[in-house]
RNA sequence: UCCGGAGUAGCUCAAUCGGCAGAGCGGGUGGCUGUUAACCACUAGGUUGGGGGUUCGAGUCCCUCCUCCGGAGCCA
């Protein structure tokens, strides 16, 4: 029977068999200390020649880093062991010998580690980050599922741009041009008209030659869309949602945050309601902070950092100038220059994690906007149908998973937040 | 695409003014019964990113190309 290291404390004083890999080894004259990992944790296994016999003892000395092994022994609490428990070995079985594992227990550069990403994920820190990612994904699903949202999967292959601005990956679809999706939102809107409250959660693709710590070519986005919801309701949903995700990670992944050495106090300070400031107020804040900024420009990375650093909770900036926002966003009936959209900026200068808002629900207005953005009307005939057959006010938003993981884990770069990041000039492994 | 930085042993990095290419880790061999990225001794390991040029002599200076890193724009 196999025991997992995560549950080793319950086996104290008893016999256990661990199946894993050799993380590191240290030796004394007739004693060996094997650090064994099994994916759930790391434990020190102690072998003395007297306990395991000469043959096994010699086998231990031939083991290389990351060789796969099965070890049997007695679990014992010992202060000298990292983690507080160790396995006093009686038996060892070599499953697969590893040859010259490239990632040594020493410092490496990120370029080298990215080349070896398929092996880097075995390291303690990377594994912890990926566990937090999983927790965030679970919290996202639970949040929407518990509130009666229906998962509405949207297509990866699309016939045209969702937003004219970004560059798309073009593929050959049996002789026809098709593009990899950059958002499931337009399709999710159709879902909201059918099922009321929906969300889509999948990969999206942006062929922009972005080369910063916040960008990936392929990233995951969750996009809820709700019928009969306005901008205020949308922001409330986003606030409840992000708060829940942070709460769940703090409740369930303390150990991993500890391994990553994340200072959790900024996360613990987050409370509802999140600050809401209009774009126009935002311009004032920037100018008062000594950062000249003109009304009408879009917020860049520096601006986001200045604004978000004024608050402990994520801040929602709303009512942007309509000109700098996408065609599908509804204009403010009080002031046509403004769009009923919002961005949520994460604290600690981590930038935009959510973009969303109320959608244009008037048929004629939408036609005008599509034309104004120089987009082909015929590609959006089905989207316009949603306004033709029982249109309603509706809203939604998109949350970038990797940026959220990066913020919650306190990472400076999104490349460590996904098992195999696709970046400019990196398609392998 | 633009701006800046970097390519030297498997990895992380040194190499003075242009003058014999080195260290730590990792590998190998040996030693040590409580190690904590263990330690000690010995040992193997190089087309200095590619190409061209200057020079008696180039890792070092010049030209060019390639790769990677950081940032900008764009965005979640």
Short mmCIF file of C-alpha atoms (C1' of nucleotides) in Angstrom, two decimals:
data_model
loop_
_atom_site.label_atom_id
_atom_site.label_comp_id
_atom_site.label_asym_id
_atom_site.label_seq_id
_atom_site.Cartn_x
_atom_site.Cartn_y
_atom_site.Cartn_z
CA UNK A 1 0.00 0.00 0.00
CA UNK A 2 1.22 3.50 -0.84
CA UNK A 3 1.37 6.29 1.71
CA UNK A 4 1.48 9.90 0.53
CA UNK A 5 3.87 12.27 2.26
CA UNK A 6 1.08 14.82 2.83
CA UNK A 7 -0.57 12.31 5.19
CA UNK A 8 2.59 11.04 6.84
CA UNK A 9 1.82 12.40 10.33
CA UNK A 10 -1.07 9.94 10.70
CA UNK A 11 1.35 7.07 10.12
CA UNK A 12 3.67 7.92 13.02
CA UNK A 13 5.12 4.80 14.59
CA UNK A 14 3.77 2.66 11.77
CA UNK A 15 5.24 1.19 8.65
CA UNK A 16 4.80 3.05 5.36
CA UNK A 17 5.75 2.68 1.71
CA UNK A 18 6.44 5.87 -0.23
CA UNK A 19 6.53 6.02 -4.01
CA UNK A 20 8.34 8.99 -5.43
CA UNK A 21 11.58 10.51 -6.62
CA UNK A 22 14.93 11.26 -5.03
CA UNK A 23 15.12 15.02 -4.43
CA UNK A 24 18.54 15.14 -2.81
CA UNK A 25 20.88 12.91 -0.85
CA UNK A 26 23.39 13.52 1.91
CA UNK A 27 25.72 10.92 3.36
CA UNK A 28 27.64 10.09 6.52
CA UNK A 29 30.04 7.17 6.82
CA UNK A 30 27.52 4.38 7.29
CA UNK A 31 24.37 6.49 7.19
CA UNK A 32 22.47 8.09 4.29
CA UNK A 33 19.83 10.82 4.26
CA UNK A 34 17.52 10.66 1.27
CA UNK A 35 15.14 13.52 0.60
CA UNK A 36 12.24 11.91 -1.21
CA UNK A 37 9.38 13.78 -2.90
CA UNK A 38 6.14 12.22 -4.11
CA UNK A 39 4.25 15.20 -5.47
CA UNK A 40 2.45 15.84 -2.19
CA UNK A 41 5.51 16.78 -0.18
CA UNK A 42 9.09 16.02 0.71
CA UNK A 43 10.35 13.81 3.52
CA UNK A 44 13.74 12.75 4.80
CA UNK A 45 14.41 9.02 4.72
CA UNK A 46 17.24 7.69 6.88
CA UNK A 47 19.15 4.57 5.92
CA UNK A 48 21.83 2.96 8.06
CA UNK A 49 23.75 -0.02 6.80
CA UNK A 50 22.64 -2.04 9.80
CA UNK A 51 18.93 -1.53 8.99
CA UNK A 52 18.87 -1.97 5.22
CA UNK A 53 21.70 -4.43 4.65
CA UNK A 54 24.83 -4.13 2.60
CA UNK A 55 23.23 -4.70 -0.80
CA UNK A 56 20.61 -1.95 -0.45
CA UNK A 57 23.18 0.35 1.10
CA UNK A 58 25.35 0.00 -1.99
CA UNK A 59 22.33 0.58 -4.22
CA UNK A 60 21.66 3.87 -2.40
CA UNK A 61 25.12 5.11 -3.30
CA UNK A 62 24.39 4.62 -6.99
CA UNK A 63 21.14 6.66 -6.88
CA UNK A 64 21.05 9.91 -8.84
CA UNK A 65 18.89 12.99 -8.34
CA UNK A 66 15.29 12.43 -9.57
CA UNK A 67 15.65 8.65 -9.81
CA UNK A 68 12.24 7.13 -9.11
CA UNK A 69 12.17 4.93 -6.02
CA UNK A 70 9.88 3.10 -3.62
CA UNK A 71 10.98 3.23 0.00
CA UNK A 72 9.57 1.32 2.95
CA UNK A 73 10.25 2.03 6.58
CA UNK A 74 8.91 3.25 9.89
CA UNK A 75 7.60 6.78 10.31
CA UNK A 76 9.20 8.63 13.21
CA UNK A 77 8.88 12.14 14.55
CA UNK A 78 12.31 13.77 14.75
CA UNK A 79 13.18 17.41 15.28
CA UNK A 80 16.29 17.07 13.15
CA UNK A 81 14.25 16.10 10.09
CA UNK A 82 12.95 18.86 7.83
CA UNK A 83 9.19 18.81 8.24
CA UNK A 84 9.39 17.10 11.64
CA UNK A 85 8.97 13.51 10.42
CA UNK A 86 11.32 11.04 8.84
CA UNK A 87 11.18 7.51 7.50
CA UNK A 88 13.60 5.00 8.99
CA UNK A 89 14.24 2.88 5.93
CA UNK A 90 14.15 -0.88 5.80
CA UNK A 91 13.65 -1.42 2.09
CA UNK A 92 14.40 0.36 -1.18
CA UNK A 93 13.31 -0.41 -4.70
CA UNK A 94 14.70 1.40 -7.72
CA UNK A 95 11.96 2.05 -10.28
CA UNK A 96 13.83 4.17 -12.81
CA UNK A 97 17.35 5.51 -12.73
CA UNK A 98 17.69 9.18 -13.70
CA UNK A 99 20.64 10.27 -15.81
CA UNK A 100 22.26 13.67 -15.22
CA UNK A 101 19.24 15.66 -14.08
CA UNK A 102 19.90 19.18 -15.33
CA UNK A 103 18.27 21.16 -12.52
CA UNK A 104 20.65 20.89 -9.59
CA UNK A 105 19.89 22.08 -6.05
CA UNK A 106 21.69 25.32 -6.87
CA UNK A 107 20.87 28.61 -8.51
CA UNK A 108 19.80 28.73 -12.14
CA UNK A 109 18.77 31.50 -14.49
CA UNK A 110 15.20 31.79 -15.72
CA UNK A 111 16.21 31.22 -19.34
CA UNK A 112 17.70 27.85 -18.45
CA UNK A 113 14.78 26.96 -16.23
CA UNK A 114 12.28 27.87 -18.96
CA UNK A 115 14.17 25.60 -21.38
CA UNK A 116 13.62 22.86 -18.82
CA UNK A 117 10.09 23.84 -17.82
CA UNK A 118 8.96 20.20 -18.13
CA UNK A 119 11.34 19.39 -15.27
CA UNK A 120 11.21 22.74 -13.44
CA UNK A 121 7.59 22.02 -12.44
CA UNK A 122 8.97 19.31 -10.13
CA UNK A 123 10.64 21.89 -7.90
CA UNK A 124 9.01 22.72 -4.60
CA UNK A 125 8.29 26.34 -5.42
CA UNK A 126 6.85 25.72 -8.89
CA UNK A 127 4.68 22.89 -7.62
CA UNK A 128 3.33 25.17 -4.88
CA UNK A 129 2.43 27.89 -7.39
CA UNK A 130 0.61 25.38 -9.56
CA UNK A 131 -1.33 24.15 -6.52
CA UNK A 132 -2.44 27.71 -5.81
CA UNK A 133 -3.45 28.02 -9.46
CA UNK A 134 -5.58 24.94 -9.07
CA UNK A 135 -7.16 26.33 -5.91
CA UNK A 136 -8.02 29.56 -7.74
CA UNK A 137 -9.59 27.61 -10.62
CA UNK A 138 -11.60 25.57 -8.14
CA UNK A 139 -12.76 28.70 -6.32
CA UNK A 140 -13.76 30.32 -9.62
CA UNK A 141 -15.88 27.33 -10.61
CA UNK A 142 -17.41 26.97 -7.16
CA UNK A 143 -18.31 30.64 -7.00
CA UNK A 144 -20.28 30.62 -10.24
CA UNK A 145 -21.71 27.13 -9.81
CA UNK A 146 -23.01 28.00 -6.33
CA UNK A 147 -24.75 31.08 -7.71
CA UNK A 148 -26.66 29.22 -10.38
CA UNK A 149 -24.41 30.07 -13.32
CA UNK A 150 -24.27 27.54 -16.15
CA UNK A 151 -20.93 26.70 -17.76
CA UNK A 152 -21.30 27.73 -21.40
CA UNK A 153 -18.29 26.61 -23.43
CA UNK A 154 -17.45 28.95 -26.27
CA UNK A 155 -15.54 28.02 -29.44
CA UNK A 156 -11.79 28.30 -29.87
CA UNK A 157 -12.03 28.61 -33.67
CA UNK A 158 -13.85 31.78 -34.64
CA UNK A 159 -14.63 33.30 -38.02
CA UNK A 160 -13.74 36.89 -37.16
CA UNK A 161 -12.35 39.26 -34.59
CA UNK A 162 -14.21 39.87 -31.34
CA UNK A 163 -12.41 43.14 -30.93
CA UNK A 164 -10.87 44.72 -33.98
CA UNK A 165 -7.76 45.96 -32.25
CA UNK A 166 -5.83 42.87 -31.25
CA UNK A 167 -3.94 40.69 -33.64
CA UNK A 168 -5.33 37.23 -34.19
CA UNK A 169 -3.74 33.87 -34.91
CA UNK A 170 -4.86 32.80 -38.34
CA UNK A 171 -5.40 29.13 -39.14
CA UNK A 172 -6.53 27.22 -42.20
CA UNK A 173 -10.01 25.83 -41.61
CA UNK A 174 -10.43 23.49 -44.60
CA UNK A 175 -9.62 26.24 -47.04
CA UNK A 176 -11.42 28.93 -45.06
CA UNK A 177 -9.74 31.42 -42.77
CA UNK A 178 -10.38 30.86 -39.08
CA UNK A 179 -8.89 32.58 -36.04
CA UNK A 180 -8.09 31.45 -32.53
CA UNK A 181 -10.43 33.13 -30.08
CA UNK A 182 -9.36 36.16 -28.10
CA UNK A 183 -12.51 36.19 -25.96
CA UNK A 184 -15.58 34.03 -25.46
CA UNK A 185 -17.69 37.01 -24.48
CA UNK A 186 -19.75 37.50 -27.63
CA UNK A 187 -20.79 33.87 -27.56
CA UNK A 188 -21.37 34.03 -23.81
CA UNK A 189 -23.85 36.86 -24.45
CA UNK A 190 -25.88 34.43 -26.54
CA UNK A 191 -25.68 32.01 -23.60
CA UNK A 192 -26.95 34.63 -21.17
CA UNK A 193 -30.03 35.16 -23.37
CA UNK A 194 -30.64 31.41 -23.32
CA UNK A 195 -29.75 30.44 -19.76
CA UNK A 196 -29.80 33.70 -17.79
CA UNK A 197 -26.46 33.45 -16.03
CA UNK A 198 -23.53 31.77 -17.74
CA UNK A 199 -19.75 31.71 -17.67
CA UNK A 200 -17.13 30.45 -20.04
CA UNK A 201 -13.67 29.44 -18.92
CA UNK A 202 -11.02 28.55 -21.42
CA UNK A 203 -7.84 29.50 -23.20
CA UNK A 204 -7.62 32.65 -25.28
CA UNK A 205 -5.00 33.76 -27.76
CA UNK A 206 -3.48 37.11 -28.58
CA UNK A 207 -0.96 37.35 -31.38
CA UNK A 208 0.38 40.65 -30.10
CA UNK A 209 4.11 40.96 -29.88
CA UNK A 210 3.87 41.85 -26.22
CA UNK A 211 6.98 41.23 -24.23
CA UNK A 212 6.35 42.14 -20.63
CA UNK A 213 5.97 40.43 -17.28
CA UNK A 214 2.17 40.71 -17.55
CA UNK A 215 1.68 39.09 -20.96
CA UNK A 216 1.23 35.63 -22.34
CA UNK A 217 0.36 34.70 -25.92
CA UNK A 218 -1.97 31.97 -24.68
CA UNK A 219 -3.77 32.53 -21.39
CA UNK A 220 -6.89 31.45 -19.54
CA UNK A 221 -9.83 33.70 -18.97
CA UNK A 222 -13.10 33.23 -17.12
CA UNK A 223 -15.97 35.32 -18.47
CA UNK A 224 -19.36 35.48 -16.73
CA UNK A 225 -22.27 37.04 -18.61
CA UNK A 226 -25.63 37.85 -17.03
CA UNK A 227 -28.97 38.90 -18.55
CA UNK A 228 -30.80 41.79 -16.85
CA UNK A 229 -27.63 43.07 -15.17
CA UNK A 230 -26.35 46.65 -15.24
CA UNK A 231 -22.91 48.12 -14.61
CA UNK A 232 -23.42 48.50 -10.85
CA UNK A 233 -24.61 44.90 -10.54
CA UNK A 234 -21.67 43.80 -12.65
CA UNK A 235 -19.16 45.51 -10.36
CA UNK A 236 -20.84 44.00 -7.32
CA UNK A 237 -20.54 40.56 -8.89
CA UNK A 238 -16.86 41.12 -9.69
CA UNK A 239 -16.21 42.31 -6.15
CA UNK A 240 -17.91 39.29 -4.51
CA UNK A 241 -16.11 37.03 -6.94
CA UNK A 242 -12.56 38.28 -6.40
CA UNK A 243 -13.09 38.48 -2.66
CA UNK A 244 -14.25 34.86 -2.59
CA UNK A 245 -11.28 33.64 -4.61
CA UNK A 246 -8.78 35.37 -2.30
CA UNK A 247 -10.64 34.09 0.76
CA UNK A 248 -10.52 30.49 -0.50
CA UNK A 249 -6.81 30.60 -1.25
CA UNK A 250 -6.06 32.03 2.20
CA UNK A 251 -8.24 29.36 3.81
CA UNK A 252 -6.90 26.37 1.90
CA UNK A 253 -3.39 27.08 0.60
CA UNK A 254 -1.45 28.57 3.51
CA UNK A 255 1.24 25.95 3.18
CA UNK A 256 1.86 26.69 -0.49
CA UNK A 257 1.87 30.46 0.05
CA UNK A 258 4.45 29.81 2.75
CA UNK A 259 6.68 27.81 0.39
CA UNK A 260 6.47 30.63 -2.16
CA UNK A 261 7.34 33.04 0.71
CA UNK A 262 4.30 35.16 -0.06
CA UNK A 263 3.63 37.83 2.57
CA UNK A 264 -0.11 37.25 3.02
CA UNK A 265 -0.82 40.45 4.94
CA UNK A 266 -1.77 42.46 1.81
CA UNK A 267 -4.27 39.71 0.94
CA UNK A 268 -5.67 39.68 4.47
CA UNK A 269 -6.26 43.44 4.38
CA UNK A 270 -8.66 43.16 1.44
CA UNK A 271 -12.24 43.93 2.42
CA UNK A 272 -15.57 44.71 0.83
CA UNK A 273 -16.69 47.04 -0.55
CA UNK A 274 -13.82 47.56 -2.98
CA UNK A 275 -13.21 51.20 -3.87
CA UNK A 276 -15.02 52.38 -7.00
CA UNK A 277 -13.69 55.45 -8.78
CA UNK A 278 -14.72 56.91 -12.08
CA UNK A 279 -12.22 57.36 -14.86
CA UNK A 280 -12.54 61.13 -14.44
CA UNK A 281 -11.70 60.86 -10.70
CA UNK A 282 -8.83 58.62 -11.71
CA UNK A 283 -7.40 61.38 -13.91
CA UNK A 284 -7.53 63.71 -10.88
CA UNK A 285 -5.76 61.18 -8.68
CA UNK A 286 -2.97 60.84 -11.24
CA UNK A 287 -2.47 64.56 -11.61
CA UNK A 288 -2.52 65.09 -7.84
CA UNK A 289 0.06 62.31 -7.50
CA UNK A 290 2.36 64.37 -9.70
CA UNK A 291 1.80 62.27 -12.79
CA UNK A 292 0.41 64.52 -15.55
CA UNK A 293 -2.36 62.69 -17.35
CA UNK A 294 -4.84 63.94 -19.91
CA UNK A 295 -8.52 63.01 -19.95
CA UNK A 296 -9.17 60.73 -22.90
CA UNK A 297 -5.99 58.67 -22.78
CA UNK A 298 -5.99 55.03 -21.79
CA UNK A 299 -4.36 53.97 -18.53
CA UNK A 300 -0.94 52.41 -19.06
CA UNK A 301 0.98 50.16 -16.72
CA UNK A 302 2.52 53.07 -14.79
CA UNK A 303 -0.87 54.75 -14.31
CA UNK A 304 -2.43 51.52 -13.09
CA UNK A 305 0.33 51.13 -10.52
CA UNK A 306 -0.07 54.68 -9.20
CA UNK A 307 -3.85 54.38 -8.87
CA UNK A 308 -3.93 50.90 -7.35
CA UNK A 309 -1.18 51.71 -4.87
CA UNK A 310 -3.52 54.22 -3.20
CA UNK A 311 -5.79 51.41 -2.00
CA UNK A 312 -5.40 48.18 -0.04
CA UNK A 313 -8.25 46.40 -1.82
CA UNK A 314 -8.60 45.93 -5.57
CA UNK A 315 -9.94 49.14 -7.09
CA UNK A 316 -12.59 49.38 -9.80
CA UNK A 317 -12.24 52.20 -12.31
CA UNK A 318 -15.48 52.79 -14.22
CA UNK A 319 -17.05 55.08 -16.85
CA UNK A 320 -14.12 55.21 -19.26
CA UNK A 321 -14.23 57.40 -22.35
CA UNK A 322 -16.19 55.39 -24.92
CA UNK A 323 -13.57 56.08 -27.56
CA UNK A 324 -10.89 53.96 -25.94
CA UNK A 325 -13.22 51.01 -25.27
CA UNK A 326 -14.47 48.14 -27.42
CA UNK A 327 -17.42 48.45 -29.82
CA UNK A 328 -19.75 46.22 -27.80
CA UNK A 329 -19.68 48.42 -24.71
CA UNK A 330 -22.83 50.42 -23.94
CA UNK A 331 -22.59 54.20 -23.73
CA UNK A 332 -23.73 55.99 -20.61
CA UNK A 333 -27.18 57.46 -21.33
CA UNK A 334 -26.30 60.34 -18.91
CA UNK A 335 -23.16 61.22 -20.85
CA UNK A 336 -22.65 59.75 -24.30
CA UNK A 337 -18.89 60.33 -24.15
CA UNK A 338 -18.62 57.64 -21.49
CA UNK A 339 -18.87 53.87 -21.65
CA UNK A 340 -20.53 51.71 -19.00
CA UNK A 341 -17.39 49.69 -18.51
CA UNK A 342 -14.96 49.06 -15.67
CA UNK A 343 -11.51 47.63 -15.02
CA UNK A 344 -10.44 46.06 -11.76
CA UNK A 345 -6.86 46.79 -10.77
CA UNK A 346 -5.16 44.41 -8.38
CA UNK A 347 -3.27 45.88 -5.40
CA UNK A 348 0.52 45.89 -5.08
CA UNK A 349 0.95 47.25 -8.59
CA UNK A 350 -0.12 44.01 -10.24
CA UNK A 351 -2.27 45.78 -12.82
CA UNK A 352 -5.53 45.00 -14.52
CA UNK A 353 -7.04 41.63 -13.70
CA UNK A 354 -10.60 42.29 -14.84
CA UNK A 355 -12.16 44.18 -17.70
CA UNK A 356 -15.90 44.27 -18.18
CA UNK A 357 -19.11 46.22 -18.29
CA UNK A 358 -22.59 46.59 -19.63
CA UNK A 359 -23.08 45.59 -23.27
CA UNK A 360 -24.72 47.62 -26.01
CA UNK A 361 -28.26 46.24 -26.22
CA UNK A 362 -29.71 48.58 -28.86
CA UNK A 363 -29.71 47.18 -32.38
CA UNK A 364 -29.19 50.45 -34.25
CA UNK A 365 -26.50 51.71 -31.88
CA UNK A 366 -24.59 48.45 -32.19
CA UNK A 367 -24.69 48.60 -35.99
CA UNK A 368 -23.28 52.11 -35.84
CA UNK A 369 -20.49 51.08 -33.51
CA UNK A 370 -19.48 48.08 -35.59
CA UNK A 371 -19.25 50.35 -38.61
CA UNK A 372 -17.38 53.03 -36.67
CA UNK A 373 -14.76 50.44 -35.71
CA UNK A 374 -14.42 49.37 -39.36
CA UNK A 375 -15.55 45.84 -38.61
CA UNK A 376 -17.40 43.70 -41.19
CA UNK A 377 -21.13 43.83 -40.37
CA UNK A 378 -21.86 40.42 -41.93
CA UNK A 379 -19.54 38.71 -39.45
CA UNK A 380 -21.72 39.99 -36.61
CA UNK A 381 -25.15 39.15 -38.00
CA UNK A 382 -25.70 36.47 -35.35
CA UNK A 383 -24.51 38.85 -32.63
CA UNK A 384 -26.93 41.50 -33.84
CA UNK A 385 -29.73 38.89 -33.72
CA UNK A 386 -29.39 38.93 -29.93
CA UNK A 387 -30.59 42.57 -30.06
CA UNK A 388 -33.29 41.74 -32.59
CA UNK A 389 -35.00 38.95 -30.67
CA UNK A 390 -35.87 40.15 -27.20
CA UNK A 391 -32.93 42.37 -26.26
CA UNK A 392 -32.30 43.06 -22.56
CA UNK A 393 -29.73 45.00 -20.57
CA UNK A 394 -26.87 42.63 -19.79
CA UNK A 395 -23.34 42.75 -18.49
CA UNK A 396 -20.32 40.64 -17.76
CA UNK A 397 -16.57 40.70 -17.35
CA UNK A 398 -13.41 38.75 -18.05
CA UNK A 399 -10.81 37.80 -15.45
CA UNK A 400 -7.31 36.85 -16.55
CA UNK A 401 -6.35 33.73 -14.63
CA UNK A 402 -2.57 34.04 -14.87
CA UNK A 403 -2.51 37.64 -13.71
CA UNK A 404 -4.72 36.68 -10.80
CA UNK A 405 -2.42 33.78 -9.88
CA UNK A 406 0.57 36.09 -10.20
CA UNK A 407 -0.98 38.67 -7.93
CA UNK A 408 -2.15 36.23 -5.25
CA UNK A 409 1.20 34.41 -5.25
CA UNK A 410 3.10 37.71 -5.26
CA UNK A 411 5.08 36.87 -8.41
CA UNK A 412 6.79 39.45 -10.55
CA UNK A 413 6.20 37.54 -13.80
CA UNK A 414 3.18 35.60 -15.15
CA UNK A 415 5.39 32.97 -16.78
CA UNK A 416 5.48 30.90 -13.58
CA UNK A 417 1.69 30.86 -13.18
CA UNK A 418 0.94 28.31 -15.93
CA UNK A 419 2.62 24.95 -16.54
CA UNK A 420 3.79 25.75 -20.05
CA UNK A 421 3.74 29.48 -20.79
CA UNK A 422 3.45 30.50 -24.41
CA UNK A 423 5.40 33.71 -24.83
CA UNK A 424 6.88 35.74 -27.61
CA UNK A 425 9.82 33.61 -28.84
CA UNK A 426 8.92 30.67 -26.65
CA UNK A 427 6.89 27.77 -27.94
CA UNK A 428 8.99 24.98 -26.42
CA UNK A 429 8.68 22.86 -24.35
"C1'" U B 1 8.36 46.81 -34.08
"C1'" C B 2 11.33 50.28 -30.91
"C1'" C B 3 14.84 51.22 -26.63
"C1'" G B 4 18.36 49.06 -23.18
"C1'" G B 5 21.27 44.70 -21.28
"C1'" A B 6 23.60 39.87 -21.72
"C1'" G B 7 25.90 35.41 -24.29
"C1'" U B 8 32.89 32.09 -21.20
"C1'" A B 9 32.81 24.23 -18.54
"C1'" G B 10 26.26 20.72 -17.72
"C1'" C B 11 24.65 25.21 -14.26
"C1'" U B 12 25.88 30.17 -11.75
"C1'" C B 13 29.68 33.37 -12.63
"C1'" A B 14 35.21 35.47 -12.63
"C1'" A B 15 39.30 36.71 -15.97
"C1'" U B 16 43.28 43.92 -14.29
"C1'" C B 17 45.67 47.90 -19.75
"C1'" G B 18 44.77 43.39 -25.56
"C1'" G B 19 49.47 39.01 -22.92
"C1'" C B 20 49.42 31.08 -20.19
"C1'" A B 21 40.83 30.58 -19.86
"C1'" G B 22 39.60 30.13 -13.79
"C1'" A B 23 36.25 29.24 -9.29
"C1'" G B 24 31.87 27.28 -6.88
"C1'" C B 25 28.03 23.87 -7.75
"C1'" G B 26 26.88 19.46 -10.57
"C1'" G B 27 29.57 14.58 -12.62
"C1'" G B 28 33.46 10.69 -11.30
"C1'" U B 29 36.83 8.31 -7.36
"C1'" G B 30 37.86 7.88 -2.15
"C1'" G B 31 36.70 9.31 3.30
"C1'" C B 32 33.21 10.21 7.45
"C1'" U B 33 26.82 6.92 11.75
"C1'" G B 34 22.56 12.80 12.36
"C1'" U B 35 23.12 15.27 7.51
"C1'" U B 36 20.04 20.21 6.72
"C1'" A B 37 21.36 23.60 -0.89
"C1'" A B 38 26.21 18.73 4.42
"C1'" C B 39 31.52 18.49 4.65
"C1'" C B 40 36.94 16.95 3.30
"C1'" A B 41 40.60 15.13 -0.52
"C1'" C B 42 41.58 13.97 -5.52
"C1'" U B 43 39.83 14.04 -10.68
"C1'" A B 44 37.63 14.74 -15.61
"C1'" G B 45 35.31 18.70 -18.08
"C1'" G B 46 36.27 24.68 -23.06
"C1'" U B 47 35.03 25.72 -31.15
"C1'" U B 48 34.72 31.97 -24.86
"C1'" G B 49 26.93 32.22 -29.43
"C1'" G B 50 28.16 32.15 -35.33
"C1'" G B 51 30.89 34.69 -39.27
"C1'" G B 52 34.36 38.46 -40.73
"C1'" G B 53 38.14 42.27 -39.45
"C1'" U B 54 42.35 45.02 -36.65
"C1'" U B 55 46.89 43.09 -34.13
"C1'" C B 56 53.15 39.84 -33.07
"C1'" G B 57 48.98 38.31 -29.97
"C1'" A B 58 41.56 38.95 -29.13
"C1'" G B 59 37.08 36.19 -24.06
"C1'" U B 60 38.62 41.50 -24.16
"C1'" C B 61 38.74 46.28 -29.71
"C1'" C B 62 35.66 47.04 -34.63
"C1'" C B 63 31.68 45.22 -38.20
"C1'" U B 64 27.72 41.81 -38.92
"C1'" C B 65 24.24 38.02 -37.85
"C1'" C B 66 21.79 34.83 -34.17
"C1'" U B 67 19.76 33.77 -29.38
"C1'" C B 68 18.06 35.17 -24.66
"C1'" C B 69 16.61 38.81 -20.75
"C1'" G B 70 14.25 43.53 -19.19
"C1'" G B 71 11.15 47.62 -20.67
"C1'" A B 72 7.65 50.40 -24.16
"C1'" G B 73 3.33 50.12 -27.24
"C1'" C B 74 -1.15 46.71 -26.88
"C1'" C B 75 -3.97 44.15 -23.52
"C1'" A B 76 -6.57 40.21 -19.21
#
